[in-house]
Short mmCIF file of C-alpha atoms in Angstrom, two decimals:
data_model
loop_
_atom_site.label_atom_id
_atom_site.label_comp_id
_atom_site.label_asym_id
_atom_site.label_seq_id
_atom_site.Cartn_x
_atom_site.Cartn_y
_atom_site.Cartn_z
CA MET A 1 -11.81 135.81 185.11
CA ALA A 2 -12.54 139.45 185.92
CA SER A 3 -15.20 139.77 183.22
CA ASP A 4 -17.10 137.66 180.69
CA ARG A 5 -15.21 139.27 177.79
CA TRP A 6 -12.73 136.88 176.22
CA GLU A 7 -9.21 138.05 176.96
CA PRO A 8 -6.81 135.43 175.49
CA ALA A 9 -3.61 136.94 176.91
CA ALA A 10 -5.00 137.14 180.43
CA PHE A 11 -6.35 133.60 180.17
CA LYS A 12 -2.99 132.28 178.93
CA THR A 13 -1.23 133.97 181.86
CA ARG A 14 -3.69 132.39 184.26
CA VAL A 15 -3.15 128.92 182.80
CA ASP A 16 0.64 129.35 182.56
CA ARG A 17 0.87 130.28 186.22
CA LEU A 18 -1.18 127.24 187.24
CA LEU A 19 0.67 124.78 185.00
CA HIS A 20 4.14 126.03 185.78
CA GLY A 21 3.46 125.87 189.51
CA PHE A 22 1.93 122.40 189.39
CA VAL A 23 4.65 120.88 187.21
CA ALA A 24 7.48 122.61 189.11
CA GLN A 25 6.20 121.07 192.35
CA GLU A 26 5.95 117.63 190.75
CA ALA A 27 9.42 118.01 189.20
CA ASP A 28 10.88 118.90 192.60
CA GLN A 29 9.33 115.83 194.18
CA PHE A 30 10.60 113.70 191.32
CA SER A 31 14.19 114.94 191.49
CA ALA A 32 14.17 114.65 195.29
CA ILE A 33 14.18 110.87 194.83
CA ASP A 34 17.74 111.04 193.49
CA PRO A 35 19.94 113.87 192.13
CA LEU A 36 20.51 111.81 188.96
CA LEU A 37 16.88 112.53 188.04
CA GLU A 38 17.34 116.30 187.78
CA PRO A 39 17.80 116.39 183.97
CA VAL A 40 14.60 114.37 183.57
CA ALA A 41 12.75 116.68 185.94
CA GLU A 42 13.97 119.64 183.89
CA GLN A 43 12.31 118.17 180.82
CA LEU A 44 8.99 117.92 182.65
CA GLU A 45 9.11 121.67 183.16
CA ALA A 46 10.40 122.33 179.65
CA ALA A 47 7.43 120.42 178.23
CA VAL A 48 4.95 122.98 179.59
CA ALA A 49 7.09 126.10 179.22
CA ASP A 50 5.40 127.25 176.00
CA GLY A 51 2.07 127.06 174.26
CA LYS A 52 -1.01 129.06 173.37
CA ARG A 53 -3.17 127.00 175.76
CA LEU A 54 -5.83 126.46 173.11
CA ARG A 55 -6.87 123.09 174.50
CA THR A 56 -7.48 124.57 177.93
CA ALA A 57 -9.45 127.39 176.31
CA PHE A 58 -11.68 124.99 174.38
CA CYS A 59 -12.36 122.98 177.53
CA TYR A 60 -13.08 126.17 179.46
CA TRP A 61 -15.58 127.42 176.89
CA GLY A 62 -17.11 123.96 176.61
CA TRP A 63 -18.01 124.53 180.27
CA ARG A 64 -19.03 128.18 179.93
CA ALA A 65 -21.20 127.56 176.84
CA VAL A 66 -23.48 125.40 179.00
CA GLY A 67 -24.10 128.47 181.16
CA GLN A 68 -21.69 127.68 183.97
CA PRO A 69 -19.75 130.55 185.58
CA ASP A 70 -15.99 131.04 185.67
CA SER A 71 -14.32 128.64 188.09
CA ASP A 72 -10.75 128.20 189.28
CA ALA A 73 -11.41 124.49 189.77
CA LEU A 74 -12.63 124.22 186.18
CA VAL A 75 -9.53 126.01 184.89
CA ARG A 76 -7.40 123.54 186.83
CA ALA A 77 -9.28 120.60 185.27
CA ALA A 78 -9.09 122.20 181.82
CA ALA A 79 -5.34 122.79 182.17
CA SER A 80 -4.88 119.02 182.32
CA MET A 81 -5.49 119.09 178.55
CA GLU A 82 -2.13 120.85 178.20
CA LEU A 83 -0.38 118.00 179.98
CA VAL A 84 -2.02 115.52 177.59
CA HIS A 85 -0.68 117.67 174.76
CA ALA A 86 2.79 117.91 176.35
CA ALA A 87 2.92 114.12 176.66
CA ALA A 88 1.81 113.68 173.05
CA VAL A 89 4.44 116.17 171.84
CA VAL A 90 7.30 114.45 173.69
CA HIS A 91 6.25 111.09 172.25
CA ASP A 92 5.63 112.52 168.78
CA ASP A 93 9.04 114.22 168.66
CA LEU A 94 10.60 110.94 169.74
CA ILE A 95 8.78 108.93 167.08
CA ASP A 96 9.56 111.49 164.37
CA ASP A 97 13.12 112.07 165.63
CA SER A 98 12.47 115.82 165.58
CA LYS A 99 15.35 117.91 166.82
CA LEU A 100 13.63 121.20 167.65
CA ARG A 101 10.43 122.32 169.34
CA HIS A 102 9.75 125.98 170.17
CA GLY A 103 13.30 126.69 169.05
CA ARG A 104 14.82 124.44 171.73
CA PRO A 105 16.14 120.86 171.63
CA THR A 106 13.40 118.27 171.99
CA ALA A 107 13.39 116.07 175.08
CA HIS A 108 15.27 113.11 173.59
CA ILE A 109 17.96 115.46 172.23
CA ALA A 110 18.27 117.48 175.45
CA LEU A 111 18.58 114.33 177.53
CA ARG A 112 21.65 113.11 175.63
CA GLY A 113 23.74 115.23 177.96
CA ALA A 114 22.57 113.20 180.95
CA VAL A 115 23.77 109.90 179.44
CA ARG A 116 26.58 110.97 177.10
CA ARG A 117 29.19 108.79 178.81
CA ARG A 118 27.01 105.70 178.94
CA PRO A 119 26.83 102.83 176.43
CA ARG A 120 24.20 103.36 173.71
CA ALA A 121 23.72 106.96 174.86
CA ASP A 122 21.23 107.90 172.12
CA ALA A 123 19.00 104.93 172.92
CA ALA A 124 19.19 105.75 176.63
CA ALA A 125 18.20 109.38 175.97
CA ARG A 126 15.25 108.23 173.86
CA SER A 127 14.15 105.88 176.64
CA LEU A 128 14.28 108.72 179.17
CA ALA A 129 12.23 110.93 176.87
CA MET A 130 9.61 108.20 176.49
CA LEU A 131 9.30 108.06 180.27
CA VAL A 132 8.99 111.86 180.47
CA GLY A 133 6.00 111.60 178.14
CA ASP A 134 4.50 108.78 180.21
CA LEU A 135 4.85 110.79 183.41
CA LEU A 136 3.27 113.87 181.82
CA MET A 137 0.23 111.81 180.88
CA ALA A 138 -0.02 110.51 184.44
CA LEU A 139 0.22 114.08 185.75
CA ALA A 140 -2.61 115.10 183.42
CA GLY A 141 -4.91 112.62 185.13
CA GLN A 142 -3.72 113.77 188.54
CA LEU A 143 -4.38 117.44 187.80
CA PHE A 144 -7.84 116.63 186.47
CA THR A 145 -8.94 114.47 189.39
CA THR A 146 -7.57 116.87 192.03
CA SER A 147 -9.00 119.98 190.35
CA GLY A 148 -11.50 120.63 193.12
CA LEU A 149 -14.61 120.03 191.00
CA PRO A 150 -17.32 117.85 192.59
CA ALA A 151 -16.83 114.12 192.15
CA ALA A 152 -20.15 113.84 190.31
CA TYR A 153 -18.96 116.37 187.71
CA LEU A 154 -15.67 114.53 187.20
CA ALA A 155 -17.50 111.21 186.85
CA ARG A 156 -19.51 112.61 183.92
CA ALA A 157 -16.33 113.42 182.01
CA ARG A 158 -14.10 110.51 182.99
CA PRO A 159 -15.24 108.14 180.17
CA LEU A 160 -14.18 110.73 177.62
CA TRP A 161 -10.57 110.41 178.80
CA SER A 162 -10.48 106.81 177.59
CA VAL A 163 -11.90 107.88 174.24
CA MET A 164 -9.37 110.70 173.94
CA ALA A 165 -6.42 108.41 174.72
CA ARG A 166 -7.64 105.69 172.35
CA GLU A 167 -8.14 108.09 169.46
CA LEU A 168 -4.88 109.97 170.01
CA ILE A 169 -2.82 106.78 170.05
CA ALA A 170 -4.76 105.40 167.07
CA GLY A 171 -3.90 108.54 165.12
CA GLU A 172 -0.21 108.27 166.00
CA CYS A 173 -0.20 104.60 164.98
CA LEU A 174 -1.94 105.42 161.69
CA GLU A 175 0.68 108.04 160.92
CA ILE A 176 3.46 105.53 161.51
CA LEU A 177 1.71 102.89 159.39
CA ARG A 178 1.01 105.37 156.57
CA THR A 179 4.54 106.82 156.48
CA GLY A 180 6.42 105.86 153.34
CA VAL A 181 3.42 104.46 151.45
CA GLU A 182 1.84 106.14 148.42
CA PRO A 183 0.34 109.48 149.54
CA ASP A 184 -3.45 109.59 149.76
CA THR A 185 -5.45 112.64 150.83
CA THR A 186 -8.33 110.70 152.40
CA ALA A 187 -5.92 108.61 154.46
CA SER A 188 -3.96 111.73 155.48
CA LEU A 189 -7.13 113.46 156.64
CA LYS A 190 -8.01 110.42 158.75
CA VAL A 191 -4.58 110.62 160.42
CA ILE A 192 -5.15 114.34 161.04
CA GLN A 193 -8.57 113.73 162.53
CA TYR A 194 -7.44 111.13 165.04
CA LYS A 195 -3.91 112.31 165.78
CA THR A 196 -4.69 116.01 166.22
CA ALA A 197 -8.21 117.28 165.51
CA LYS A 198 -10.05 115.33 168.16
CA TYR A 199 -7.77 115.93 171.13
CA THR A 200 -7.03 119.54 170.17
CA VAL A 201 -10.59 120.86 169.85
CA GLU A 202 -13.41 118.30 169.97
CA GLN A 203 -12.47 116.33 173.07
CA PRO A 204 -11.55 119.36 175.23
CA LEU A 205 -14.92 120.90 174.31
CA LEU A 206 -16.76 117.68 175.07
CA ILE A 207 -14.94 117.22 178.38
CA GLY A 208 -15.74 120.79 179.42
CA GLY A 209 -19.34 120.24 178.37
CA ALA A 210 -19.58 116.93 180.23
CA LEU A 211 -18.21 118.54 183.40
CA ALA A 212 -20.93 121.17 183.09
CA GLY A 213 -23.73 118.71 182.26
CA ALA A 214 -24.19 119.62 178.58
CA ASN A 215 -27.20 118.07 176.84
CA GLY A 216 -27.01 115.81 173.80
CA ARG A 217 -27.75 118.53 171.25
CA LEU A 218 -24.99 120.76 172.58
CA ARG A 219 -22.52 117.88 172.59
CA GLU A 220 -23.39 117.15 168.95
CA GLY A 221 -22.82 120.81 168.17
CA TYR A 222 -19.42 120.72 169.88
CA SER A 223 -18.37 117.85 167.58
CA ALA A 224 -19.75 119.59 164.49
CA TYR A 225 -17.68 122.65 165.39
CA GLY A 226 -14.65 120.91 166.84
CA LEU A 227 -13.80 118.29 164.22
CA PRO A 228 -13.48 120.54 161.15
CA LEU A 229 -11.71 123.19 163.21
CA GLY A 230 -9.24 120.64 164.57
CA GLU A 231 -8.55 119.49 161.02
CA ALA A 232 -7.98 123.10 159.94
CA PHE A 233 -5.54 123.50 162.83
CA GLN A 234 -3.41 120.58 161.65
CA LEU A 235 -3.64 121.53 157.97
CA ARG A 236 -2.24 124.93 158.95
CA ASP A 237 0.50 123.11 160.85
CA ASP A 238 1.35 121.15 157.69
CA LEU A 239 1.76 124.39 155.74
CA LEU A 240 3.79 126.07 158.48
CA GLY A 241 5.94 122.98 158.83
CA LEU A 242 7.33 123.37 155.31
CA PHE A 243 6.67 126.98 154.34
CA GLY A 244 6.79 128.76 157.72
CA ASP A 245 9.69 130.75 159.15
CA PRO A 246 11.69 128.48 161.51
CA GLU A 247 12.48 131.54 163.62
CA VAL A 248 8.74 131.87 164.25
CA THR A 249 7.61 128.24 164.29
CA GLY A 250 10.60 127.01 166.29
CA LYS A 251 10.72 123.86 164.13
CA ASP A 252 12.93 122.50 161.38
CA ASN A 253 11.31 123.03 157.94
CA ALA A 254 12.74 119.73 156.72
CA ASP A 255 11.09 117.54 159.40
CA ASP A 256 7.98 116.47 157.46
CA VAL A 257 9.87 115.95 154.20
CA ARG A 258 12.77 114.14 155.85
CA GLY A 259 10.38 111.85 157.69
CA HIS A 260 8.17 111.19 154.62
CA ARG A 261 5.20 111.99 156.83
CA PRO A 262 1.74 111.43 155.33
CA THR A 263 0.65 115.07 155.40
CA ALA A 264 -2.30 116.32 153.40
CA LEU A 265 0.08 118.76 151.74
CA LEU A 266 2.20 115.91 150.38
CA ALA A 267 -0.90 113.91 149.43
CA GLU A 268 -2.39 116.81 147.48
CA THR A 269 0.94 117.36 145.73
CA TRP A 270 0.98 113.70 144.73
CA ARG A 271 -2.65 113.79 143.55
CA LEU A 272 -2.06 116.83 141.34
CA ALA A 273 1.29 115.68 139.94
CA SER A 274 1.96 114.08 136.56
CA GLU A 275 3.93 110.84 136.41
CA ASP A 276 7.11 112.77 135.60
CA GLN A 277 6.51 115.10 138.55
CA ARG A 278 5.86 112.13 140.81
CA GLU A 279 9.16 110.61 139.76
CA ARG A 280 10.86 113.93 140.51
CA LEU A 281 9.19 113.97 143.93
CA ARG A 282 10.29 110.38 144.63
CA THR A 283 13.86 111.37 143.83
CA LEU A 284 13.77 114.43 146.07
CA LEU A 285 12.16 112.57 148.98
CA GLY A 286 14.56 109.67 148.53
CA ARG A 287 17.57 111.82 149.33
CA ARG A 288 18.94 111.31 152.81
CA GLY A 289 17.92 114.32 154.91
CA PRO A 290 16.95 116.68 152.05
CA GLY A 291 17.77 120.24 152.93
CA GLY A 292 18.84 123.46 151.28
CA GLU A 293 18.39 123.16 147.53
CA GLY A 294 16.54 119.85 147.82
CA LEU A 295 14.01 121.27 150.23
CA GLU A 296 13.48 124.33 148.06
CA ALA A 297 12.96 122.05 145.05
CA VAL A 298 10.15 120.27 146.94
CA ARG A 299 8.60 123.64 147.75
CA GLU A 300 8.84 124.79 144.14
CA LEU A 301 7.19 121.60 142.90
CA MET A 302 4.36 122.00 145.42
CA ARG A 303 3.84 125.65 144.54
CA GLY A 304 3.86 124.91 140.83
CA LEU A 305 1.11 122.33 141.29
CA GLY A 306 -0.92 124.65 143.52
CA ALA A 307 -0.85 122.23 146.45
CA PRO A 308 -0.34 124.89 149.17
CA ALA A 309 -3.26 126.91 147.76
CA ARG A 310 -5.38 123.75 147.75
CA VAL A 311 -4.58 123.09 151.41
CA GLU A 312 -5.37 126.75 152.18
CA ASP A 313 -8.78 126.22 150.57
CA MET A 314 -9.29 123.10 152.70
CA ILE A 315 -8.55 125.16 155.81
CA ASN A 316 -11.03 127.89 154.84
CA VAL A 317 -13.78 125.38 154.10
CA ARG A 318 -13.32 123.75 157.50
CA VAL A 319 -13.30 127.04 159.39
CA GLU A 320 -16.52 128.06 157.66
CA GLU A 321 -18.05 124.68 158.52
CA ALA A 322 -17.05 125.06 162.16
CA LEU A 323 -18.41 128.60 162.42
CA HIS A 324 -21.68 127.57 160.76
CA ALA A 325 -22.09 124.79 163.33
CA LEU A 326 -21.33 127.26 166.12
CA HIS A 327 -23.91 129.75 164.89
CA GLU A 328 -26.54 126.99 164.97
CA LEU A 329 -25.97 126.50 168.70
CA ASP A 330 -27.93 128.23 171.43
CA VAL A 331 -25.07 129.34 173.68
CA PRO A 332 -24.46 132.52 175.71
CA PRO A 333 -23.19 135.46 173.61
CA GLN A 334 -19.83 135.60 175.40
CA ALA A 335 -19.26 131.88 174.67
CA ALA A 336 -20.18 132.33 171.00
CA ALA A 337 -17.81 135.29 170.72
CA ALA A 338 -14.96 133.42 172.41
CA LEU A 339 -15.39 130.28 170.31
CA THR A 340 -15.50 132.40 167.15
CA ALA A 341 -12.25 134.11 168.14
CA LEU A 342 -10.68 130.76 169.02
CA ALA A 343 -11.62 129.36 165.62
CA HIS A 344 -9.71 132.11 163.85
CA SER A 345 -6.79 131.86 166.28
CA ALA A 346 -6.49 128.09 165.86
CA ALA A 347 -6.72 127.96 162.08
CA LEU A 348 -5.08 131.20 160.98
CA ARG A 349 -2.10 131.26 163.35
CA LEU A 350 1.43 132.18 162.29
CA SER A 351 3.27 129.61 164.42
#
């Protein structure tokens, strides 16, 4: 970077250029195997077309907060976090049967065109999407290991990749296992922690720190900052998922309700509701694909109980906890400033 001042737009452009170039090259090599693979290759590129690059930023500042200088090789290693995220998104959309992401068809929907004349076309498209996600995860490891950082640096961080994969998959499994059962806030927060919080903030920070040789106290501080902030990130996502503007979020408002997902928002609604209100909620959620009036009825019930305000309070508490942990750390001023800005960006975003 040209200076030590945190410039999010410039950083995003830098990461976008790197990611788009890397994935485009890999997609070309993939489709060169056979022209039939071109639609699949297109979805590799589509998977990294958008994003705020927060995970790369947290990894980058996990490195810089140790006192290490800016490094193109580090940015390349950090950008691998976006490929982990892209893989998780493709798989998550497949599991949840989500139709839209960033205002465009999700991978398993887009790939229907490639198999529309084949038997069991929907199942075939879903299988292709699963493989897109698998390949993106493989590419994440490739980008990390070929980043140009010294082998000794990479060796320090490599064990954290296993932890990140284990926790991410555990969180996804917990969400599946909790879907459709009686809502519970504690259980929902555990899903949030493992499915999103850890791989969005904590693990990128820890990987950046490990690459840079961070000491034990700093690593503890990264977790104390990263976990509550990652939870705040997903709690905001829960609110945006139902109450956000689809034109801004690029997602269908009905997804979480239609899928009976164990969000903290739903769990808090359930906790605050009377038995009559719970019965009303059961009826609304039991409708096949609630939308329009049904979806607005769910919103009205949640608002009436104060559940969105309660989740907003949960977000604020976690941001304050993260910032308190950050202020306890002895890190360079530019790193403290960047991580403070990232905390607000991650938790208070509009989309």
